[in-house]
Amino acid sequence: MRKTLYLKFCLAYLIFGLFGFFVVATFASSMTLEHLKREKSDSLYKEATLIANTYASDLYNNTISLDTVKKQLDAIDVFIDATIWIVNPSGRLILSTDTPLDVNTEIVIEGFDPTITVGSYYTTGTFFDSFEEEMLSVFAPITTNYKVQGYVVIHTSMDALRSSRESLLSISYIMLVIIFLLSLIILLFFTEFVYVPLRKITTATEQYASGNMHYEFSVESEDEIGYLAAALSYMASEIAKNEDGQKKFIANVSHDFRSPLTSIKGYLEAMLDGTIPPQQHEKYLGIVLNETDRLTKLTNSLLTLNNLNMRGMVLEKAVFDINQVIRNTAASFEGTLAKKKISIELVLTGEELPVEADIVKIQQVLYNLLDNAIKFSHTDSTIKIETTEKHQKVFVSVKDSGIGIPKESLKLIWDRFYKTDLSRGKDKKGTGLGLSITKEIIHAHNENINVISTEGVGTEFIFSLPLVDDEDDI
């Protein structure tokens, strides 16, 4: 496309110019000559008819002499620049303005036939071989007493008409050249606003096809081509982000799998070669078991995310009491809370607060948020879970007073495998997938989840669910 399209347009431009000259040289030439011939014949026919009705008619009525008619027609000949004949129906030439009057010499036009005009009043040719060049001959009958006595024939050279045609065609050729040159503006516009942007787009497409998704280009245009370029550039940037995300995803998965596998292999080899004495096997087998649990949790989380991406979120919505689900989820962490000496404060609106959602997946959301809150809370601290009702929505808040999230990390916590620098020392068993799964679940319900955090003060996660008015449906 880079060259072919432009060459095709240039070729079309040249064909346009050549075709224009061809049309002017052929069709326009013949049409112009025909127009001039009709125009000239009309003018001559008027003169011939006038002569036939006056001088020629008087001549045949014997009211005027032949010599007088000759003088009058000679004057008209000079004026119209044409030869005037008066011819009998038999073809005998009575008078001609291009020769002296001679009544003693008879001139007969061989084969004279006034019907040669075939329904018209003019004909072209040598007029029964009377001329050596092509002539335009116009007939007008001379009528007296309702009888045709003869004909007034006016002859003019076709060369004069052709000269007039060439003069008009010269003007046409000049105008055609001017139009052809002015049409170069279209070619320049095409080059600047179509071809050059398309060439940039084609080059960018080739770069993207070869894998260079970071290739940058710009097309300064607000039309469809500019929109196409912007869309292509945006598509490439999104693909580049996805590729970078995939690379980061693979690196994170590899790291998170390699670490526990390395620990498991190291402890097992140490037990086999005697580095770890038999009396300590139970201790290290417990560590190995914890690492396998970590691998199992990571694998399950990956499978969950894969299912969400491949098939989409399948929800089994039902009406349930969100307050009761919160109580049950908090109760499941009693052992962990007791070990860390952390308490949970429940601030729930009403005895029952009905919502419509997938209860299993909302339990998973609450479990992930509460697990994170416990994991990053200080000893002897309190985690507050609160429900509020507003605008037909239920807002659930999980707030801790732990280490908090750095400001620069707030937008990244939803990314897969992302862990803040502050959390890496505490979150030994975390996969970095919990918040990604949580966000996917809430968005599948067409709801939102937000986070408010101050480093060193604590973090609050708030998500919404649709409120159900009819409490009898619980």
CSV table of C-alpha atoms in Angstrom, one decimal:
chain,number,residue,atom,x,y,z
A,1,MET,CA,0.0,0.0,0.0
A,2,ARG,CA,2.9,2.3,0.8
A,3,LYS,CA,3.6,2.9,-2.9
A,4,THR,CA,0.9,1.3,-4.9
A,5,LEU,CA,-2.0,3.5,-3.7
A,6,TYR,CA,-0.1,6.7,-4.4
A,7,LEU,CA,1.0,5.5,-7.8
A,8,LYS,CA,-2.6,4.4,-8.6
A,9,PHE,CA,-3.9,7.9,-7.7
A,10,CYS,CA,-1.2,9.6,-9.8
A,11,LEU,CA,-2.0,7.2,-12.7
A,12,ALA,CA,-5.7,8.1,-12.4
A,13,TYR,CA,-4.7,11.8,-12.4
A,14,LEU,CA,-2.6,11.3,-15.6
A,15,ILE,CA,-5.4,9.3,-17.2
A,16,PHE,CA,-7.8,12.1,-16.3
A,17,GLY,CA,-5.6,14.6,-18.1
A,18,LEU,CA,-5.1,12.4,-21.2
A,19,PHE,CA,-8.8,11.6,-21.4
A,20,GLY,CA,-9.6,15.3,-21.2
A,21,PHE,CA,-7.3,16.1,-24.1
A,22,PHE,CA,-8.7,13.1,-26.1
A,23,VAL,CA,-12.3,14.3,-25.5
A,24,VAL,CA,-11.5,17.8,-26.6
A,25,ALA,CA,-9.6,16.6,-29.6
A,26,THR,CA,-12.3,14.3,-30.8
A,27,PHE,CA,-15.8,14.8,-29.5
A,28,ALA,CA,-15.4,18.5,-28.7
A,29,SER,CA,-13.8,19.1,-32.1
A,30,SER,CA,-16.6,17.5,-34.1
A,31,MET,CA,-19.3,19.0,-31.9
A,32,THR,CA,-17.7,22.5,-32.3
A,33,LEU,CA,-17.5,22.2,-36.1
A,34,GLU,CA,-21.1,21.0,-36.3
A,35,HIS,CA,-22.2,23.9,-34.2
A,36,LEU,CA,-20.4,26.4,-36.3
A,37,LYS,CA,-21.8,24.8,-39.5
A,38,ARG,CA,-25.3,25.1,-38.2
A,39,GLU,CA,-24.8,28.6,-37.0
A,40,LYS,CA,-23.3,29.7,-40.4
A,41,SER,CA,-25.9,27.9,-42.4
A,42,ASP,CA,-28.7,29.6,-40.4
A,43,SER,CA,-27.2,33.0,-41.1
A,44,LEU,CA,-26.6,32.2,-44.8
A,45,TYR,CA,-30.1,30.8,-45.2
A,46,LYS,CA,-31.6,34.0,-43.9
A,47,GLU,CA,-29.6,35.9,-46.5
A,48,ALA,CA,-30.5,33.4,-49.3
A,49,THR,CA,-34.2,33.6,-48.4
A,50,LEU,CA,-34.1,37.4,-48.4
A,51,ILE,CA,-32.4,37.5,-51.8
A,52,ALA,CA,-34.9,34.9,-53.2
A,53,ASN,CA,-37.9,36.9,-52.0
A,54,THR,CA,-36.5,40.3,-53.4
A,55,TYR,CA,-33.9,40.5,-56.1
A,56,ALA,CA,-34.2,37.0,-57.5
A,57,SER,CA,-38.0,37.1,-57.4
A,58,ASP,CA,-38.0,40.5,-59.2
A,59,LEU,CA,-35.6,39.1,-61.7
A,60,TYR,CA,-37.9,36.3,-62.6
A,61,ASN,CA,-40.9,38.7,-62.7
A,62,ASN,CA,-38.9,40.9,-65.1
A,63,THR,CA,-39.2,43.9,-62.9
A,64,ILE,CA,-35.5,44.3,-62.5
A,65,SER,CA,-32.6,43.7,-64.9
A,66,LEU,CA,-30.0,41.0,-64.5
A,67,ASP,CA,-27.2,43.5,-64.4
A,68,THR,CA,-28.8,45.3,-61.5
A,69,VAL,CA,-29.3,42.1,-59.6
A,70,LYS,CA,-25.6,41.2,-60.3
A,71,LYS,CA,-24.5,44.5,-58.7
A,72,GLN,CA,-26.7,44.1,-55.7
A,73,LEU,CA,-25.5,40.5,-55.1
A,74,ASP,CA,-21.8,41.5,-55.5
A,75,ALA,CA,-22.3,44.0,-52.7
A,76,ILE,CA,-23.9,41.3,-50.5
A,77,ASP,CA,-21.1,38.9,-51.4
A,78,VAL,CA,-18.5,41.3,-50.0
A,79,PHE,CA,-20.6,41.8,-46.9
A,80,ILE,CA,-21.2,38.1,-46.1
A,81,ASP,CA,-17.9,36.9,-47.6
A,82,ALA,CA,-19.6,34.1,-49.6
A,83,THR,CA,-20.3,33.2,-53.2
A,84,ILE,CA,-23.9,33.7,-54.3
A,85,TRP,CA,-25.5,31.8,-57.2
A,86,ILE,CA,-28.8,31.9,-58.9
A,87,VAL,CA,-29.6,28.5,-60.5
A,88,ASN,CA,-32.5,27.3,-62.6
A,89,PRO,CA,-34.2,24.0,-61.6
A,90,SER,CA,-32.5,22.4,-64.6
A,91,GLY,CA,-29.1,23.3,-63.2
A,92,ARG,CA,-28.2,26.2,-65.5
A,93,LEU,CA,-26.2,28.9,-63.7
A,94,ILE,CA,-28.0,32.2,-64.2
A,95,LEU,CA,-25.7,34.4,-62.1
A,96,SER,CA,-22.6,34.0,-60.0
A,97,THR,CA,-20.9,36.7,-57.9
A,98,ASP,CA,-17.4,35.2,-58.3
A,99,THR,CA,-17.4,35.5,-62.1
A,100,PRO,CA,-18.3,38.4,-64.5
A,101,LEU,CA,-21.8,38.4,-66.0
A,102,ASP,CA,-21.8,36.7,-69.4
A,103,VAL,CA,-25.2,36.0,-71.0
A,104,ASN,CA,-23.6,34.4,-74.1
A,105,THR,CA,-21.9,31.6,-72.2
A,106,GLU,CA,-24.1,28.9,-70.7
A,107,ILE,CA,-22.9,27.1,-67.6
A,108,VAL,CA,-24.8,24.0,-66.6
A,109,ILE,CA,-24.2,22.2,-63.3
A,110,GLU,CA,-24.0,18.6,-64.2
A,111,GLY,CA,-26.2,16.4,-62.0
A,112,PHE,CA,-27.8,19.3,-60.2
A,113,ASP,CA,-30.4,18.0,-57.8
A,114,PRO,CA,-32.0,20.5,-55.3
A,115,THR,CA,-33.1,17.5,-53.1
A,116,ILE,CA,-29.4,16.9,-52.1
A,117,THR,CA,-30.1,18.6,-48.8
A,118,VAL,CA,-32.3,15.7,-47.7
A,119,GLY,CA,-34.9,17.6,-45.7
A,120,SER,CA,-32.5,20.4,-44.7
A,121,TYR,CA,-31.5,23.6,-46.3
A,122,TYR,CA,-27.7,23.1,-46.5
A,123,THR,CA,-25.2,20.6,-47.7
A,124,THR,CA,-21.4,20.2,-47.6
A,125,GLY,CA,-19.0,19.0,-50.3
A,126,THR,CA,-17.8,20.1,-53.7
A,127,PHE,CA,-21.4,20.8,-54.9
A,128,PHE,CA,-21.6,18.5,-57.8
A,129,ASP,CA,-17.8,18.9,-58.5
A,130,SER,CA,-18.2,22.6,-59.0
A,131,PHE,CA,-15.4,23.4,-56.4
A,132,GLU,CA,-12.1,21.8,-55.7
A,133,GLU,CA,-12.5,22.3,-51.9
A,134,GLU,CA,-15.2,21.4,-49.5
A,135,MET,CA,-17.9,24.1,-49.3
A,136,LEU,CA,-21.0,24.7,-47.2
A,137,SER,CA,-23.9,25.3,-49.6
A,138,VAL,CA,-27.2,26.8,-48.6
A,139,PHE,CA,-30.4,26.5,-50.7
A,140,ALA,CA,-33.4,28.9,-50.8
A,141,PRO,CA,-36.1,28.4,-53.5
A,142,ILE,CA,-37.2,31.3,-55.7
A,143,THR,CA,-41.0,31.2,-55.9
A,144,THR,CA,-43.4,33.2,-58.1
A,145,ASN,CA,-47.1,32.4,-58.6
A,146,TYR,CA,-46.6,29.4,-56.3
A,147,LYS,CA,-44.1,27.8,-58.6
A,148,VAL,CA,-40.3,27.3,-58.0
A,149,GLN,CA,-38.6,29.3,-60.7
A,150,GLY,CA,-35.0,28.6,-59.4
A,151,TYR,CA,-32.7,28.6,-56.4
A,152,VAL,CA,-30.5,31.0,-54.6
A,153,VAL,CA,-27.4,29.1,-53.5
A,154,ILE,CA,-24.8,30.6,-51.2
A,155,HIS,CA,-21.4,28.9,-50.9
A,156,THR,CA,-18.8,29.5,-48.2
A,157,SER,CA,-15.6,27.6,-47.6
A,158,MET,CA,-15.4,25.0,-44.9
A,159,ASP,CA,-11.8,26.0,-44.3
A,160,ALA,CA,-13.1,29.2,-42.7
A,161,LEU,CA,-15.3,27.2,-40.3
A,162,ARG,CA,-12.4,24.9,-39.5
A,163,SER,CA,-10.2,27.9,-38.7
A,164,SER,CA,-12.9,29.2,-36.4
A,165,ARG,CA,-13.1,25.8,-34.8
A,166,GLU,CA,-9.4,25.6,-34.2
A,167,SER,CA,-9.5,29.0,-32.5
A,168,LEU,CA,-12.2,27.9,-30.2
A,169,LEU,CA,-10.4,24.6,-29.5
A,170,SER,CA,-7.2,26.5,-28.7
A,171,ILE,CA,-9.2,28.3,-25.9
A,172,SER,CA,-10.5,24.9,-24.8
A,173,TYR,CA,-7.0,23.4,-24.7
A,174,ILE,CA,-5.8,26.3,-22.6
A,175,MET,CA,-8.7,26.0,-20.2
A,176,LEU,CA,-8.1,22.3,-20.0
A,177,VAL,CA,-4.4,22.8,-19.1
A,178,ILE,CA,-5.4,25.4,-16.5
A,179,ILE,CA,-7.9,22.9,-15.0
A,180,PHE,CA,-5.3,20.1,-15.1
A,181,LEU,CA,-2.8,22.3,-13.3
A,182,LEU,CA,-5.4,23.5,-10.7
A,183,SER,CA,-6.4,19.9,-10.1
A,184,LEU,CA,-2.8,19.3,-8.8
A,185,ILE,CA,-4.2,20.9,-5.7
A,186,ILE,CA,-6.4,17.8,-5.2
A,187,LEU,CA,-3.3,15.6,-5.6
A,188,LEU,CA,-1.4,17.7,-3.1
A,189,PHE,CA,-4.3,17.5,-0.6
A,190,PHE,CA,-4.5,13.7,-1.2
A,191,THR,CA,-0.8,13.4,-0.5
A,192,GLU,CA,-0.8,15.5,2.6
A,193,PHE,CA,-4.1,14.5,4.2
A,194,VAL,CA,-4.6,10.9,3.0
A,195,TYR,CA,-1.4,9.3,1.6
A,196,VAL,CA,1.1,10.5,4.2
A,197,PRO,CA,-1.2,9.6,7.2
A,198,LEU,CA,-1.9,6.2,5.6
A,199,ARG,CA,1.8,5.6,5.2
A,200,LYS,CA,2.3,6.4,8.8
A,201,ILE,CA,-0.5,4.0,9.8
A,202,THR,CA,0.9,1.3,7.5
A,203,THR,CA,4.4,1.7,9.0
A,204,ALA,CA,3.0,1.5,12.5
A,205,THR,CA,0.9,-1.6,11.6
A,206,GLU,CA,4.0,-3.3,10.3
A,207,GLN,CA,5.9,-2.5,13.5
A,208,TYR,CA,3.0,-3.8,15.6
A,209,ALA,CA,2.8,-6.9,13.4
A,210,SER,CA,6.5,-7.5,14.0
A,211,GLY,CA,6.0,-7.3,17.8
A,212,ASN,CA,7.1,-3.7,18.4
A,213,MET,CA,4.1,-2.6,20.4
A,214,HIS,CA,5.9,0.4,21.8
A,215,TYR,CA,6.3,2.1,18.4
A,216,GLU,CA,4.9,5.6,18.6
A,217,PHE,CA,3.4,7.7,15.8
A,218,SER,CA,1.0,10.6,15.4
A,219,VAL,CA,-1.4,11.8,12.8
A,220,GLU,CA,-2.6,15.4,13.3
A,221,SER,CA,-6.1,15.1,11.8
A,222,GLU,CA,-9.6,15.2,13.2
A,223,ASP,CA,-11.2,13.2,10.5
A,224,GLU,CA,-11.7,9.4,10.1
A,225,ILE,CA,-8.0,8.8,9.3
A,226,GLY,CA,-7.0,10.7,12.5
A,227,TYR,CA,-9.6,8.6,14.4
A,228,LEU,CA,-8.2,5.4,12.9
A,229,ALA,CA,-4.6,6.4,13.8
A,230,ALA,CA,-5.6,7.2,17.4
A,231,ALA,CA,-7.6,4.0,17.7
A,232,LEU,CA,-4.6,2.0,16.3
A,233,SER,CA,-2.2,3.7,18.7
A,234,TYR,CA,-4.5,3.1,21.6
A,235,MET,CA,-4.9,-0.5,20.7
A,236,ALA,CA,-1.2,-1.0,20.5
A,237,SER,CA,-0.7,0.7,23.9
A,238,GLU,CA,-3.3,-1.6,25.4
A,239,ILE,CA,-1.7,-4.6,23.9
A,240,ALA,CA,1.7,-3.4,25.1
A,241,LYS,CA,0.2,-3.0,28.6
A,242,ASN,CA,-1.3,-6.5,28.4
A,243,GLU,CA,2.0,-8.0,27.3
A,244,ASP,CA,3.9,-6.2,30.1
A,245,GLY,CA,1.2,-7.4,32.5
A,246,GLN,CA,1.5,-10.9,31.2
A,247,LYS,CA,5.3,-10.8,31.6
A,248,LYS,CA,4.9,-9.5,35.1
A,249,PHE,CA,2.2,-12.0,35.8
A,250,ILE,CA,4.4,-14.9,34.7
A,251,ALA,CA,7.4,-13.5,36.7
A,252,ASN,CA,5.2,-13.2,39.8
A,253,VAL,CA,3.7,-16.7,39.4
A,254,SER,CA,7.2,-18.1,38.8
A,255,HIS,CA,8.5,-16.3,41.9
A,256,ASP,CA,5.6,-17.3,44.1
A,257,PHE,CA,5.8,-20.9,43.1
A,258,ARG,CA,9.6,-21.1,43.2
A,259,SER,CA,9.9,-19.8,46.7
A,260,PRO,CA,7.8,-22.5,48.5
A,261,LEU,CA,9.1,-25.2,46.2
A,262,THR,CA,12.7,-24.2,47.0
A,263,SER,CA,11.8,-24.4,50.7
A,264,ILE,CA,10.1,-27.8,50.4
A,265,LYS,CA,13.0,-29.2,48.4
A,266,GLY,CA,15.6,-27.8,50.8
A,267,TYR,CA,13.9,-29.1,53.9
A,268,LEU,CA,13.3,-32.6,52.4
A,269,GLU,CA,16.9,-32.9,51.1
A,270,ALA,CA,18.1,-31.8,54.6
A,271,MET,CA,16.0,-34.5,56.3
A,272,LEU,CA,17.1,-37.2,53.8
A,273,ASP,CA,20.9,-36.5,54.1
A,274,GLY,CA,20.8,-36.1,57.9
A,275,THR,CA,21.4,-32.4,58.1
A,276,ILE,CA,18.1,-32.2,60.0
A,277,PRO,CA,18.1,-34.8,62.8
A,278,PRO,CA,15.1,-37.2,63.0
A,279,GLN,CA,13.9,-35.6,66.3
A,280,GLN,CA,13.3,-32.3,64.4
A,281,HIS,CA,11.6,-33.9,61.4
A,282,GLU,CA,8.1,-33.1,62.8
A,283,LYS,CA,8.9,-29.4,63.1
A,284,TYR,CA,10.2,-29.1,59.5
A,285,LEU,CA,7.4,-31.3,58.1
A,286,GLY,CA,5.0,-28.8,59.6
A,287,ILE,CA,6.9,-26.1,57.7
A,288,VAL,CA,6.7,-28.2,54.5
A,289,LEU,CA,2.9,-28.6,55.1
A,290,ASN,CA,2.5,-24.9,55.4
A,291,GLU,CA,4.3,-24.3,52.2
A,292,THR,CA,2.1,-26.9,50.4
A,293,ASP,CA,-0.9,-25.0,51.8
A,294,ARG,CA,0.5,-21.8,50.3
A,295,LEU,CA,0.9,-23.5,46.9
A,296,THR,CA,-2.6,-24.9,47.1
A,297,LYS,CA,-4.1,-21.5,47.9
A,298,LEU,CA,-2.1,-19.8,45.1
A,299,THR,CA,-3.3,-22.5,42.6
A,300,ASN,CA,-6.9,-22.1,43.6
A,301,SER,CA,-6.7,-18.4,43.3
A,302,LEU,CA,-5.2,-18.6,39.8
A,303,LEU,CA,-7.9,-21.1,38.8
A,304,THR,CA,-10.6,-18.7,40.1
A,305,LEU,CA,-9.1,-15.8,38.1
A,306,ASN,CA,-8.8,-17.9,35.0
A,307,ASN,CA,-12.4,-19.0,35.2
A,308,LEU,CA,-13.5,-15.3,35.6
A,309,ASN,CA,-11.5,-14.3,32.5
A,310,MET,CA,-12.4,-17.3,30.3
A,311,ARG,CA,-16.1,-17.7,31.1
A,312,GLY,CA,-17.0,-14.5,32.9
A,313,MET,CA,-18.5,-14.3,36.4
A,314,VAL,CA,-21.5,-16.6,36.8
A,315,LEU,CA,-23.7,-15.3,39.6
A,316,GLU,CA,-26.4,-17.2,41.5
A,317,LYS,CA,-28.2,-14.3,43.0
A,318,ALA,CA,-30.5,-14.6,46.0
A,319,VAL,CA,-31.9,-12.4,48.7
A,320,PHE,CA,-30.1,-12.8,52.1
A,321,ASP,CA,-29.3,-10.9,55.2
A,322,ILE,CA,-25.9,-9.2,54.8
A,323,ASN,CA,-25.7,-8.6,58.6
A,324,GLN,CA,-25.9,-12.3,59.3
A,325,VAL,CA,-23.2,-13.1,56.7
A,326,ILE,CA,-20.9,-10.6,58.3
A,327,ARG,CA,-21.5,-12.1,61.7
A,328,ASN,CA,-20.7,-15.6,60.4
A,329,THR,CA,-17.6,-14.5,58.6
A,330,ALA,CA,-16.3,-12.6,61.7
A,331,ALA,CA,-17.0,-15.7,63.8
A,332,SER,CA,-14.8,-17.9,61.5
A,333,PHE,CA,-11.8,-15.8,62.4
A,334,GLU,CA,-12.1,-16.2,66.2
A,335,GLY,CA,-9.0,-18.3,66.6
A,336,THR,CA,-6.8,-16.0,64.5
A,337,LEU,CA,-8.2,-13.0,66.3
A,338,ALA,CA,-7.5,-14.5,69.7
A,339,LYS,CA,-3.8,-15.3,68.8
A,340,LYS,CA,-3.2,-11.7,67.6
A,341,LYS,CA,-5.3,-10.2,70.4
A,342,ILE,CA,-7.4,-8.3,67.9
A,343,SER,CA,-11.1,-7.5,68.4
A,344,ILE,CA,-13.9,-6.9,65.9
A,345,GLU,CA,-16.5,-4.2,66.3
A,346,LEU,CA,-19.7,-4.7,64.4
A,347,VAL,CA,-21.8,-1.6,63.7
A,348,LEU,CA,-24.7,-3.1,61.7
A,349,THR,CA,-27.8,-1.2,60.6
A,350,GLY,CA,-30.9,-2.9,61.9
A,351,GLU,CA,-31.4,-6.5,62.9
A,352,GLU,CA,-31.7,-7.6,59.3
A,353,LEU,CA,-30.5,-5.9,56.1
A,354,PRO,CA,-31.6,-7.7,53.0
A,355,VAL,CA,-29.6,-7.5,49.8
A,356,GLU,CA,-29.7,-9.4,46.5
A,357,ALA,CA,-26.4,-10.9,45.5
A,358,ASP,CA,-24.4,-14.2,45.2
A,359,ILE,CA,-24.1,-15.1,48.9
A,360,VAL,CA,-21.1,-17.5,48.3
A,361,LYS,CA,-19.1,-14.9,46.4
A,362,ILE,CA,-20.0,-12.1,48.9
A,363,GLN,CA,-18.7,-14.3,51.7
A,364,GLN,CA,-15.5,-14.7,49.7
A,365,VAL,CA,-15.2,-10.9,49.5
A,366,LEU,CA,-15.8,-10.4,53.2
A,367,TYR,CA,-13.3,-13.2,54.0
A,368,ASN,CA,-10.6,-11.6,51.8
A,369,LEU,CA,-11.1,-8.1,53.2
A,370,LEU,CA,-11.2,-9.3,56.8
A,371,ASP,CA,-8.2,-11.6,56.3
A,372,ASN,CA,-6.2,-8.6,55.0
A,373,ALA,CA,-7.4,-6.4,57.8
A,374,ILE,CA,-6.2,-9.0,60.4
A,375,LYS,CA,-3.0,-9.6,58.6
A,376,PHE,CA,-1.9,-6.0,58.6
A,377,SER,CA,-3.4,-4.9,62.0
A,378,HIS,CA,-1.3,-4.3,65.1
A,379,THR,CA,-1.7,-6.4,68.2
A,380,ASP,CA,-4.3,-5.2,70.6
A,381,SER,CA,-6.1,-3.3,67.9
A,382,THR,CA,-9.7,-3.2,66.7
A,383,ILE,CA,-11.2,-4.0,63.3
A,384,LYS,CA,-14.5,-2.2,62.6
A,385,ILE,CA,-17.1,-3.7,60.2
A,386,GLU,CA,-20.1,-1.4,59.5
A,387,THR,CA,-23.2,-1.5,57.3
A,388,THR,CA,-25.1,1.6,56.2
A,389,GLU,CA,-28.1,2.2,54.0
A,390,LYS,CA,-28.4,5.0,51.5
A,391,HIS,CA,-30.2,5.5,48.2
A,392,GLN,CA,-31.4,1.9,47.9
A,393,LYS,CA,-27.8,0.7,48.5
A,394,VAL,CA,-26.1,-1.1,51.3
A,395,PHE,CA,-22.6,0.0,52.0
A,396,VAL,CA,-20.3,-2.4,53.8
A,397,SER,CA,-17.1,-1.0,55.4
A,398,VAL,CA,-14.2,-3.0,56.7
A,399,LYS,CA,-11.8,-0.7,58.6
A,400,ASP,CA,-8.6,-1.5,60.4
A,401,SER,CA,-6.0,0.6,62.3
A,402,GLY,CA,-3.0,-1.2,60.9
A,403,ILE,CA,0.1,-0.2,58.8
A,404,GLY,CA,-1.9,1.4,56.0
A,405,ILE,CA,-1.1,1.6,52.3
A,406,PRO,CA,1.3,4.1,50.8
A,407,LYS,CA,-0.4,6.7,48.6
A,408,GLU,CA,1.5,5.6,45.5
A,409,SER,CA,0.3,2.0,45.9
A,410,LEU,CA,-3.4,2.7,46.2
A,411,LYS,CA,-4.1,2.4,42.5
A,412,LEU,CA,-2.0,-0.8,42.2
A,413,ILE,CA,-3.4,-2.9,45.0
A,414,TRP,CA,-6.1,-4.3,42.6
A,415,ASP,CA,-3.4,-5.6,40.2
A,416,ARG,CA,-2.7,-9.3,40.4
A,417,PHE,CA,0.3,-10.4,42.6
A,418,TYR,CA,0.8,-6.8,43.7
A,419,LYS,CA,2.2,-6.4,47.2
A,420,THR,CA,3.3,-3.2,48.8
A,421,ASP,CA,6.8,-2.9,50.2
A,422,LEU,CA,5.3,-2.6,53.7
A,423,SER,CA,3.3,-5.8,53.3
A,424,ARG,CA,6.1,-8.0,52.1
A,425,GLY,CA,7.6,-8.5,55.5
A,426,LYS,CA,4.2,-9.4,57.1
A,427,ASP,CA,2.4,-11.3,54.3
A,428,LYS,CA,4.5,-14.4,54.0
A,429,LYS,CA,1.6,-16.6,52.9
A,430,GLY,CA,-0.3,-14.0,50.7
A,431,THR,CA,-0.6,-14.5,47.0
A,432,GLY,CA,-1.4,-11.0,45.9
A,433,LEU,CA,-4.6,-12.2,44.2
A,434,GLY,CA,-7.2,-11.7,46.9
A,435,LEU,CA,-8.0,-8.1,46.1
A,436,SER,CA,-8.1,-8.8,42.4
A,437,ILE,CA,-10.7,-11.5,42.9
A,438,THR,CA,-12.6,-9.2,45.3
A,439,LYS,CA,-12.8,-6.4,42.7
A,440,GLU,CA,-13.9,-8.9,40.0
A,441,ILE,CA,-16.8,-10.2,42.2
A,442,ILE,CA,-18.1,-6.7,43.1
A,443,HIS,CA,-17.9,-5.5,39.5
A,444,ALA,CA,-19.7,-8.6,38.4
A,445,HIS,CA,-22.6,-7.4,40.6
A,446,ASN,CA,-22.4,-4.0,38.8
A,447,GLU,CA,-21.4,-2.4,42.1
A,448,ASN,CA,-18.2,-0.6,43.2
A,449,ILE,CA,-15.5,-1.1,45.8
A,450,ASN,CA,-13.2,1.7,47.0
A,451,VAL,CA,-10.3,2.0,49.4
A,452,ILE,CA,-9.3,4.8,51.8
A,453,SER,CA,-5.9,4.5,53.5
A,454,THR,CA,-3.3,6.5,55.4
A,455,GLU,CA,0.1,5.0,55.9
A,456,GLY,CA,0.7,4.2,59.6
A,457,VAL,CA,-3.0,4.9,60.5
A,458,GLY,CA,-5.1,2.2,58.8
A,459,THR,CA,-7.1,1.2,55.8
A,460,GLU,CA,-10.9,1.1,55.0
A,461,PHE,CA,-12.5,-0.9,52.2
A,462,ILE,CA,-16.1,0.0,51.2
A,463,PHE,CA,-18.2,-1.8,48.8
A,464,SER,CA,-21.9,-1.5,47.8
A,465,LEU,CA,-24.7,-4.0,47.2
A,466,PRO,CA,-28.4,-3.5,46.1
A,467,LEU,CA,-30.9,-3.2,48.9
A,468,VAL,CA,-34.1,-5.2,48.9
A,469,ASP,CA,-37.2,-3.5,50.3
A,470,ASP,CA,-39.3,-6.6,51.0
A,471,GLU,CA,-37.8,-8.2,54.1
A,472,ASP,CA,-40.2,-11.1,53.8
A,473,ASP,CA,-38.1,-12.5,51.0
A,474,ILE,CA,-35.2,-13.2,53.3
